Tab-separated table of C-alpha atoms in Angstrom:
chain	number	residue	atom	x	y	z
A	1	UNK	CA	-12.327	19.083	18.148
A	2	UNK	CA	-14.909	16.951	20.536
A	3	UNK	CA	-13.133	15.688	23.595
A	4	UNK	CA	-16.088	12.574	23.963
A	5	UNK	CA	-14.857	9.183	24.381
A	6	UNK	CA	-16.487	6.065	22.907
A	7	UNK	CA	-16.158	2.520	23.848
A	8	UNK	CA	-14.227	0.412	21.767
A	9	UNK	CA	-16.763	-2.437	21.883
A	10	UNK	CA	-20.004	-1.004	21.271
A	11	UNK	CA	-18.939	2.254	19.598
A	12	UNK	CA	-21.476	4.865	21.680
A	13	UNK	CA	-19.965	7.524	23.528
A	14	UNK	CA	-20.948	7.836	27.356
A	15	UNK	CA	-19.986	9.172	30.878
A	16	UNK	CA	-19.535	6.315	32.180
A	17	UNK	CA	-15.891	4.430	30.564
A	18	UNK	CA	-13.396	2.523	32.011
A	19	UNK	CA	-9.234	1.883	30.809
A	20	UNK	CA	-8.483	-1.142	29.438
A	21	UNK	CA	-5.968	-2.428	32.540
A	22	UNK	CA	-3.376	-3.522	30.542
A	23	UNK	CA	-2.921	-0.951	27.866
A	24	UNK	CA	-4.677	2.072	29.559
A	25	UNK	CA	-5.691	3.056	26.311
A	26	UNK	CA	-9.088	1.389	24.857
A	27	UNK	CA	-12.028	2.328	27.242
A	28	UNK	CA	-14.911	0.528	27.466
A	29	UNK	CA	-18.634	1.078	28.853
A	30	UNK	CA	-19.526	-2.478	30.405
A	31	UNK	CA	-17.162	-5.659	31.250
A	32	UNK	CA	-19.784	-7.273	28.444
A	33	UNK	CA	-18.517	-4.483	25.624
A	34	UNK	CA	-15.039	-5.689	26.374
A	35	UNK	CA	-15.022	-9.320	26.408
A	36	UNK	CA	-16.643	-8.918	23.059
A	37	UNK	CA	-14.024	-6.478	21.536
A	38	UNK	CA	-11.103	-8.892	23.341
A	39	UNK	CA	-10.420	-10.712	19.596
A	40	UNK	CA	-9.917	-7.063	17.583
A	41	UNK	CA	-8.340	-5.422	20.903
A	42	UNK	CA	-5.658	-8.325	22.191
A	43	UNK	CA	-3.231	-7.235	18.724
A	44	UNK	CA	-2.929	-3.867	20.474
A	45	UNK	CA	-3.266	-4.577	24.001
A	46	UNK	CA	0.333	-3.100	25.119
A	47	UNK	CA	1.030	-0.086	27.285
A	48	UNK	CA	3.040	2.226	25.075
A	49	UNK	CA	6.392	3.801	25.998
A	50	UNK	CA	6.590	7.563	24.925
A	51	UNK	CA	7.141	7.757	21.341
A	52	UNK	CA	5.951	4.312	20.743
A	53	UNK	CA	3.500	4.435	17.584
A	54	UNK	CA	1.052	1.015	15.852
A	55	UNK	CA	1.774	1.382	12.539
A	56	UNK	CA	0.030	-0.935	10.036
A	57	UNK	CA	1.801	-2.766	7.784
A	58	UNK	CA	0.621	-3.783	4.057
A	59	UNK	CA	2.182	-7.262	3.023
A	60	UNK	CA	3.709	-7.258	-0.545
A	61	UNK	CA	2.809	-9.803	-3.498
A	62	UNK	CA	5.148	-11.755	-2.375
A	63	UNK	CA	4.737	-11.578	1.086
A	64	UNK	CA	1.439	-12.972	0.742
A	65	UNK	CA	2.662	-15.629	-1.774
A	66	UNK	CA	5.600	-16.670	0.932
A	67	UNK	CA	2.614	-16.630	3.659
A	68	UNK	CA	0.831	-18.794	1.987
A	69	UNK	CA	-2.119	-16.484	1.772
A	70	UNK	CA	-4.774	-16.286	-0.963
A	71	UNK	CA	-4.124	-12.414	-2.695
A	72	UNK	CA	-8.157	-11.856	-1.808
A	73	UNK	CA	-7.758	-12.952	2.332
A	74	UNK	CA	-8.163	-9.280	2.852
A	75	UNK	CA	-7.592	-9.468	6.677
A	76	UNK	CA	-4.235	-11.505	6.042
A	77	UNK	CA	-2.777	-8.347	4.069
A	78	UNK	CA	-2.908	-5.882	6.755
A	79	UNK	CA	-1.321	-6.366	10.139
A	80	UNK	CA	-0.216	-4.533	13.498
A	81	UNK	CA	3.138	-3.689	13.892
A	82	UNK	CA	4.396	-1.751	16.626
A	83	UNK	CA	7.130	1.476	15.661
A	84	UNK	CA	9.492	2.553	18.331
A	85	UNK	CA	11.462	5.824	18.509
A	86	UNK	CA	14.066	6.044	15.867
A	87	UNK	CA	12.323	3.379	13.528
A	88	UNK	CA	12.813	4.513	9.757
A	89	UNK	CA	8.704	4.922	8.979
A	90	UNK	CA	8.342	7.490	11.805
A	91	UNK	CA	11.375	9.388	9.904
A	92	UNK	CA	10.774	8.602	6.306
A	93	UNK	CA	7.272	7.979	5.540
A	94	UNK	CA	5.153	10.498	3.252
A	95	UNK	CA	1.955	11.870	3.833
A	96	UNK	CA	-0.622	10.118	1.360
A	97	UNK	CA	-2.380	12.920	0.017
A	98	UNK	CA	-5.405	11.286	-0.967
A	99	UNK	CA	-5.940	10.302	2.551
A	100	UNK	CA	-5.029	13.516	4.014
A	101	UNK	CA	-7.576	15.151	1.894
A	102	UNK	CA	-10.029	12.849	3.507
A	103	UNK	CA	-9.268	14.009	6.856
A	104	UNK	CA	-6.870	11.380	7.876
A	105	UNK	CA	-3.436	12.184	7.797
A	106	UNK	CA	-1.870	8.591	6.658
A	107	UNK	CA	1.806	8.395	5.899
A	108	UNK	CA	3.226	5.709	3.890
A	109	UNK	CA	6.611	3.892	4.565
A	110	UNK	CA	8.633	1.624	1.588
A	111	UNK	CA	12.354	0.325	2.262
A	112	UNK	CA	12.166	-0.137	-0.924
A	113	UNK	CA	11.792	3.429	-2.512
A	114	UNK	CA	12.507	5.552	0.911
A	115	UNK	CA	15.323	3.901	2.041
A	116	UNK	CA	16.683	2.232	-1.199
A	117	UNK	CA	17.130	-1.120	0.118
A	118	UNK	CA	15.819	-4.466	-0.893
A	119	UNK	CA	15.155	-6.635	2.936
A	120	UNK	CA	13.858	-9.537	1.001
A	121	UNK	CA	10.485	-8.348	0.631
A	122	UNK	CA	9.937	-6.888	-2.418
A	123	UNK	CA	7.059	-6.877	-4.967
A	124	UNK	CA	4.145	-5.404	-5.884
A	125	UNK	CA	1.831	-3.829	-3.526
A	126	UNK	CA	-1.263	-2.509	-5.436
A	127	UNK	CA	-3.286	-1.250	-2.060
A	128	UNK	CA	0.361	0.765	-1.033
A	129	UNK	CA	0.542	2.437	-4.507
A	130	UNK	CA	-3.497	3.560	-4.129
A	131	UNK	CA	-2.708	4.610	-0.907
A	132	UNK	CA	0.055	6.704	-2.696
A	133	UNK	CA	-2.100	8.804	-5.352
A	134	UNK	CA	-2.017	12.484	-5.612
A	135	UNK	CA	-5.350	13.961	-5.630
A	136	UNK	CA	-5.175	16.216	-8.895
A	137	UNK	CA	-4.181	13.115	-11.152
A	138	UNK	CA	-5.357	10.114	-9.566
A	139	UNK	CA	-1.917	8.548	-10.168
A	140	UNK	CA	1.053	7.646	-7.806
A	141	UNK	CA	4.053	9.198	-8.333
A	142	UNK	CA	6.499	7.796	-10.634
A	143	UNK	CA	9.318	6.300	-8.328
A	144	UNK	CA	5.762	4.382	-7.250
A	145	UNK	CA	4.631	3.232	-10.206
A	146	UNK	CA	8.170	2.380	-11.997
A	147	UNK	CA	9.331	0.594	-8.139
A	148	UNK	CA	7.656	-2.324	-6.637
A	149	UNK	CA	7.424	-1.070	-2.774
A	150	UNK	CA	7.600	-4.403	-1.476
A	151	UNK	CA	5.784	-4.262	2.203
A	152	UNK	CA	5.032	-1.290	3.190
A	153	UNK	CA	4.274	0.709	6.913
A	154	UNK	CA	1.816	2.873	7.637
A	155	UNK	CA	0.798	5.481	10.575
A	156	UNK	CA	-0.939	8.255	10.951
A	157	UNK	CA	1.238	11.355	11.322
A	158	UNK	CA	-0.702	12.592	13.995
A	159	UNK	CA	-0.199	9.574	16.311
A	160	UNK	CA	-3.883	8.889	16.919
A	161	UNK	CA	-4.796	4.786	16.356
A	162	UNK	CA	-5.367	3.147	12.654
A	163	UNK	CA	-6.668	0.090	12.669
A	164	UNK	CA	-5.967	-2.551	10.063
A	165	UNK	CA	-9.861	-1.769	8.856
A	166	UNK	CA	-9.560	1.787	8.446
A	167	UNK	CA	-6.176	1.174	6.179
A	168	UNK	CA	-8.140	-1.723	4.519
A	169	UNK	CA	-11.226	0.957	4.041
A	170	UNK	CA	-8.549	3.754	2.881
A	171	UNK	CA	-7.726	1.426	0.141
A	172	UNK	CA	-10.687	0.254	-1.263
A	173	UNK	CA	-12.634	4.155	-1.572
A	174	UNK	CA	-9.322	5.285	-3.246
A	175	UNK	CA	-9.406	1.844	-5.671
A	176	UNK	CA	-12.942	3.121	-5.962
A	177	UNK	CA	-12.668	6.334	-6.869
A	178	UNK	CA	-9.824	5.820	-9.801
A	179	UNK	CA	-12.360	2.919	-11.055
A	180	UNK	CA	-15.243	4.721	-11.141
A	181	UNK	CA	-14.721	8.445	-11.156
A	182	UNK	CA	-11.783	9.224	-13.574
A	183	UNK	CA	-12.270	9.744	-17.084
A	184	UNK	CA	-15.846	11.315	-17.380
A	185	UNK	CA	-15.776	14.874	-19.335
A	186	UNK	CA	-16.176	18.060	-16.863
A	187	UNK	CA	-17.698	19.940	-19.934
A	188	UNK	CA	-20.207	17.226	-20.102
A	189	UNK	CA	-21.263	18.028	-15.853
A	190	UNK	CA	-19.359	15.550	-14.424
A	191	UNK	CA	-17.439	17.047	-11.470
A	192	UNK	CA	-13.841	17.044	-11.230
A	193	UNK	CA	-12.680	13.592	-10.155
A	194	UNK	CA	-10.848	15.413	-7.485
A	195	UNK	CA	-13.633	17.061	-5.588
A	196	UNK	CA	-14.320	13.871	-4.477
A	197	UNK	CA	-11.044	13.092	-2.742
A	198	UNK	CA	-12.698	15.104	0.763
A	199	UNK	CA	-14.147	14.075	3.692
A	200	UNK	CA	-17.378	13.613	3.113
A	201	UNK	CA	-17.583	11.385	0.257
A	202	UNK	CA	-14.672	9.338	2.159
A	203	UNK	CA	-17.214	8.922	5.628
A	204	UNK	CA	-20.418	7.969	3.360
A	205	UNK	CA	-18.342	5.221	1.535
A	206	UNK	CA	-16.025	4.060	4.994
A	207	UNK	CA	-20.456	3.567	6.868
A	208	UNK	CA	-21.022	1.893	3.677
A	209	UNK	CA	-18.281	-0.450	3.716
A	210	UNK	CA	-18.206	-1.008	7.387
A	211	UNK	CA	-21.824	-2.122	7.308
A	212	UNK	CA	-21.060	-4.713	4.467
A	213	UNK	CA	-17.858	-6.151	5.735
A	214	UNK	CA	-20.183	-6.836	9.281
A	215	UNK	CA	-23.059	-8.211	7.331
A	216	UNK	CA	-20.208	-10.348	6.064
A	217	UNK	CA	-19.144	-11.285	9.508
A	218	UNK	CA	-15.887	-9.776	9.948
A	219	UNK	CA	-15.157	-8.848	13.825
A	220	UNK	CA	-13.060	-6.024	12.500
A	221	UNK	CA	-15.729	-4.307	11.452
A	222	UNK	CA	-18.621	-4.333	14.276
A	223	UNK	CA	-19.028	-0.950	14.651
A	224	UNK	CA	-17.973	2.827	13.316
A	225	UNK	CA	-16.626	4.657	15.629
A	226	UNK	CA	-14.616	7.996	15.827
A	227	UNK	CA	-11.066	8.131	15.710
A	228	UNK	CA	-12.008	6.370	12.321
Protein backbone atom coordinates (compact mmCIF):
# COMPACT_ATOMS: atom_id res chain seq x y z
CA UNK A 1 0.00 0.00 0.00
CA UNK A 2 1.74 3.60 -0.95
CA UNK A 3 2.55 5.54 2.17
CA UNK A 4 2.46 9.18 -0.13
CA UNK A 5 0.44 11.90 1.19
CA UNK A 6 -1.57 14.36 -0.93
CA UNK A 7 -2.89 17.70 -0.11
CA UNK A 8 -6.36 18.02 0.50
CA UNK A 9 -6.68 21.21 -1.58
CA UNK A 10 -4.97 20.63 -4.69
CA UNK A 11 -4.94 16.81 -4.68
CA UNK A 12 -0.94 16.24 -5.81
CA UNK A 13 1.16 14.37 -3.60
CA UNK A 14 4.55 16.09 -2.47
CA UNK A 15 7.41 16.25 0.16
CA UNK A 16 6.66 19.13 1.25
CA UNK A 17 2.91 18.98 3.56
CA UNK A 18 1.88 20.55 6.47
CA UNK A 19 -1.14 19.38 9.42
CA UNK A 20 -4.06 21.13 9.40
CA UNK A 21 -3.56 22.90 13.17
CA UNK A 22 -6.72 22.21 14.37
CA UNK A 23 -7.52 18.70 13.34
CA UNK A 24 -3.93 17.38 12.67
CA UNK A 25 -5.34 15.38 10.12
CA UNK A 26 -5.81 17.11 6.48
CA UNK A 27 -2.30 18.20 5.18
CA UNK A 28 -1.84 20.65 2.85
CA UNK A 29 1.08 21.85 0.38
CA UNK A 30 0.73 25.81 0.46
CA UNK A 31 -1.35 28.22 2.97
CA UNK A 32 -3.12 29.09 -0.71
CA UNK A 33 -4.26 25.10 -1.12
CA UNK A 34 -5.85 25.48 2.26
CA UNK A 35 -7.75 28.58 2.34
CA UNK A 36 -9.28 27.20 -0.78
CA UNK A 37 -10.25 23.71 0.64
CA UNK A 38 -11.46 25.74 4.11
CA UNK A 39 -15.46 25.43 2.78
CA UNK A 40 -15.22 21.29 2.12
CA UNK A 41 -12.62 20.93 5.17
CA UNK A 42 -14.37 23.22 8.17
CA UNK A 43 -17.38 20.06 8.44
CA UNK A 44 -14.46 17.89 9.56
CA UNK A 45 -12.10 20.16 11.10
CA UNK A 46 -12.07 18.39 14.74
CA UNK A 47 -9.20 16.59 16.41
CA UNK A 48 -10.47 13.08 16.96
CA UNK A 49 -10.42 11.20 20.29
CA UNK A 50 -9.31 7.47 19.85
CA UNK A 51 -12.06 5.56 18.47
CA UNK A 52 -13.80 8.56 17.19
CA UNK A 53 -14.98 7.74 13.45
CA UNK A 54 -16.99 10.56 10.51
CA UNK A 55 -19.53 8.57 9.41
CA UNK A 56 -21.83 9.92 6.65
CA UNK A 57 -25.21 9.98 7.03
CA UNK A 58 -27.96 9.52 4.11
CA UNK A 59 -31.22 11.57 4.96
CA UNK A 60 -34.49 9.55 4.42
CA UNK A 61 -37.60 10.66 2.16
CA UNK A 62 -38.82 12.15 4.77
CA UNK A 63 -36.02 13.66 6.20
CA UNK A 64 -35.57 15.62 3.22
CA UNK A 65 -39.34 16.42 3.00
CA UNK A 66 -39.19 17.68 6.93
CA UNK A 67 -35.88 19.70 5.78
CA UNK A 68 -37.47 21.30 3.42
CA UNK A 69 -35.13 20.07 0.75
CA UNK A 70 -35.88 19.43 -2.94
CA UNK A 71 -35.38 15.19 -3.33
CA UNK A 72 -32.69 16.25 -6.33
CA UNK A 73 -30.42 18.91 -3.83
CA UNK A 74 -27.93 16.13 -3.96
CA UNK A 75 -25.48 17.83 -1.49
CA UNK A 76 -28.47 18.33 1.08
CA UNK A 77 -28.88 14.36 1.27
CA UNK A 78 -25.56 13.50 2.51
CA UNK A 79 -24.03 14.97 5.62
CA UNK A 80 -21.08 14.59 8.28
CA UNK A 81 -21.80 13.10 11.34
CA UNK A 82 -19.33 12.32 13.81
CA UNK A 83 -19.52 8.37 15.61
CA UNK A 84 -18.03 7.98 18.99
CA UNK A 85 -17.03 4.72 20.73
CA UNK A 86 -19.97 2.63 21.59
CA UNK A 87 -22.33 4.34 18.92
CA UNK A 88 -24.70 1.56 17.38
CA UNK A 89 -23.28 2.03 13.45
CA UNK A 90 -19.70 1.20 14.57
CA UNK A 91 -21.41 -2.11 16.16
CA UNK A 92 -24.19 -2.87 13.80
CA UNK A 93 -23.56 -1.70 10.41
CA UNK A 94 -22.99 -4.26 7.38
CA UNK A 95 -20.46 -4.26 4.92
CA UNK A 96 -22.07 -3.15 1.46
CA UNK A 97 -20.82 -5.63 -0.77
CA UNK A 98 -21.09 -3.83 -3.85
CA UNK A 99 -18.80 -1.28 -2.47
CA UNK A 100 -16.43 -3.61 -0.98
CA UNK A 101 -16.02 -5.23 -4.28
CA UNK A 102 -14.99 -1.86 -5.52
CA UNK A 103 -12.26 -1.57 -3.15
CA UNK A 104 -13.93 0.44 -0.53
CA UNK A 105 -15.06 -1.25 2.35
CA UNK A 106 -18.46 0.86 3.15
CA UNK A 107 -20.71 -0.35 5.91
CA UNK A 108 -24.21 0.64 6.12
CA UNK A 109 -26.14 1.53 9.40
CA UNK A 110 -30.39 1.56 9.62
CA UNK A 111 -32.19 1.92 13.17
CA UNK A 112 -34.68 0.95 11.37
CA UNK A 113 -33.81 -2.69 10.18
CA UNK A 114 -30.49 -3.17 12.53
CA UNK A 115 -31.76 -2.06 15.55
CA UNK A 116 -35.60 -2.46 15.06
CA UNK A 117 -36.59 0.85 16.17
CA UNK A 118 -38.52 3.61 14.57
CA UNK A 119 -36.58 7.34 16.01
CA UNK A 120 -38.96 9.32 13.94
CA UNK A 121 -37.14 9.09 10.84
CA UNK A 122 -38.37 6.65 8.78
CA UNK A 123 -38.98 6.32 5.00
CA UNK A 124 -37.61 5.48 2.01
CA UNK A 125 -34.05 5.84 1.23
CA UNK A 126 -33.41 4.74 -2.43
CA UNK A 127 -29.40 5.74 -2.43
CA UNK A 128 -29.17 3.46 1.19
CA UNK A 129 -30.91 0.44 -0.47
CA UNK A 130 -28.29 0.79 -3.75
CA UNK A 131 -25.73 1.11 -1.42
CA UNK A 132 -27.13 -2.24 -0.01
CA UNK A 133 -27.03 -4.60 -3.25
CA UNK A 134 -25.32 -7.87 -3.36
CA UNK A 135 -23.11 -8.19 -6.25
CA UNK A 136 -24.39 -11.61 -7.82
CA UNK A 137 -28.10 -10.26 -8.09
CA UNK A 138 -28.01 -6.67 -8.24
CA UNK A 139 -30.77 -6.58 -5.58
CA UNK A 140 -30.80 -5.60 -1.81
CA UNK A 141 -31.67 -8.00 0.47
CA UNK A 142 -35.15 -8.52 1.39
CA UNK A 143 -35.47 -7.02 5.02
CA UNK A 144 -34.16 -3.90 2.56
CA UNK A 145 -36.43 -3.92 0.08
CA UNK A 146 -39.73 -4.99 2.19
CA UNK A 147 -38.35 -2.09 5.20
CA UNK A 148 -38.06 1.54 4.58
CA UNK A 149 -34.47 2.25 6.37
CA UNK A 150 -35.35 5.61 7.23
CA UNK A 151 -31.80 7.64 7.58
CA UNK A 152 -29.19 5.77 7.40
CA UNK A 153 -25.09 5.94 8.65
CA UNK A 154 -22.35 5.11 6.89
CA UNK A 155 -18.39 4.49 7.50
CA UNK A 156 -15.90 2.79 6.17
CA UNK A 157 -14.94 -0.29 8.19
CA UNK A 158 -11.49 0.39 7.89
CA UNK A 159 -11.61 3.85 9.56
CA UNK A 160 -9.93 5.74 6.73
CA UNK A 161 -12.10 9.23 5.71
CA UNK A 162 -15.43 9.14 3.33
CA UNK A 163 -16.46 12.11 2.27
CA UNK A 164 -20.06 13.00 1.56
CA UNK A 165 -18.85 12.90 -2.41
CA UNK A 166 -17.40 9.61 -2.41
CA UNK A 167 -20.85 8.16 -0.68
CA UNK A 168 -22.74 10.44 -3.18
CA UNK A 169 -20.34 8.82 -6.10
CA UNK A 170 -20.88 5.17 -4.45
CA UNK A 171 -24.46 5.70 -5.13
CA UNK A 172 -24.82 6.91 -8.37
CA UNK A 173 -22.15 4.00 -10.25
CA UNK A 174 -24.22 1.36 -8.30
CA UNK A 175 -27.77 3.23 -9.58
CA UNK A 176 -25.77 3.02 -12.77
CA UNK A 177 -24.86 -0.20 -13.05
CA UNK A 178 -28.51 -1.87 -12.12
CA UNK A 179 -29.86 0.76 -14.90
CA UNK A 180 -27.72 0.00 -17.44
CA UNK A 181 -26.00 -3.32 -17.05
CA UNK A 182 -28.63 -5.89 -15.80
CA UNK A 183 -30.71 -7.75 -18.03
CA UNK A 184 -28.55 -8.21 -21.27
CA UNK A 185 -28.14 -12.13 -22.27
CA UNK A 186 -24.48 -13.62 -21.37
CA UNK A 187 -25.08 -16.16 -24.29
CA UNK A 188 -25.54 -13.22 -26.49
CA UNK A 189 -21.55 -11.71 -25.21
CA UNK A 190 -22.64 -9.50 -22.81
CA UNK A 191 -20.52 -10.00 -19.66
CA UNK A 192 -21.91 -10.91 -16.45
CA UNK A 193 -23.44 -7.82 -14.86
CA UNK A 194 -21.32 -8.70 -11.93
CA UNK A 195 -17.86 -8.47 -13.36
CA UNK A 196 -18.43 -5.07 -13.33
CA UNK A 197 -18.99 -4.56 -9.62
CA UNK A 198 -14.65 -4.25 -9.25
CA UNK A 199 -12.42 -1.66 -8.96
CA UNK A 200 -11.69 -0.61 -12.02
CA UNK A 201 -14.86 0.07 -13.64
CA UNK A 202 -15.81 1.83 -10.14
CA UNK A 203 -12.39 4.45 -10.52
CA UNK A 204 -13.16 5.15 -14.42
CA UNK A 205 -16.84 6.09 -13.55
CA UNK A 206 -15.93 7.96 -9.76
CA UNK A 207 -12.90 10.46 -12.58
CA UNK A 208 -15.87 10.63 -14.69
CA UNK A 209 -18.26 11.86 -12.29
CA UNK A 210 -15.90 13.95 -10.32
CA UNK A 211 -14.98 15.88 -13.45
CA UNK A 212 -18.75 16.60 -14.23
CA UNK A 213 -19.97 17.49 -10.81
CA UNK A 214 -16.73 20.30 -10.96
CA UNK A 215 -17.63 21.42 -14.41
CA UNK A 216 -20.92 21.86 -12.60
CA UNK A 217 -19.36 23.89 -9.89
CA UNK A 218 -19.65 21.89 -6.90
CA UNK A 219 -16.64 22.62 -4.28
CA UNK A 220 -17.03 19.04 -3.21
CA UNK A 221 -15.74 17.86 -6.06
CA UNK A 222 -12.44 19.96 -7.07
CA UNK A 223 -10.20 17.36 -7.27
CA UNK A 224 -9.65 13.26 -7.11
CA UNK A 225 -7.58 12.35 -4.79
CA UNK A 226 -6.54 9.04 -3.01
CA UNK A 227 -8.10 7.87 -0.03
CA UNK A 228 -11.09 8.12 -2.57
Amino acid sequence: MSTKKYCAGCGFATTVLKNCAKCKAAVYCSPACQTTHWAVHKPVCRALAPGEVWGIEVLSAGDMRRAGVPPDALAARFRHVLLTPGHPALAMAELCPATAAAGLPVAIYSPVIHAGKDDGRGGSNQPAVYLRVEVDSGLAPLRWQLNDPGTCILHRADRRPLTRETAETLWKWIAMLMSDAWGYPEDGGWAPASDLFAPAPWQLFSRQYYREQREKGRKGFTNFYAPL
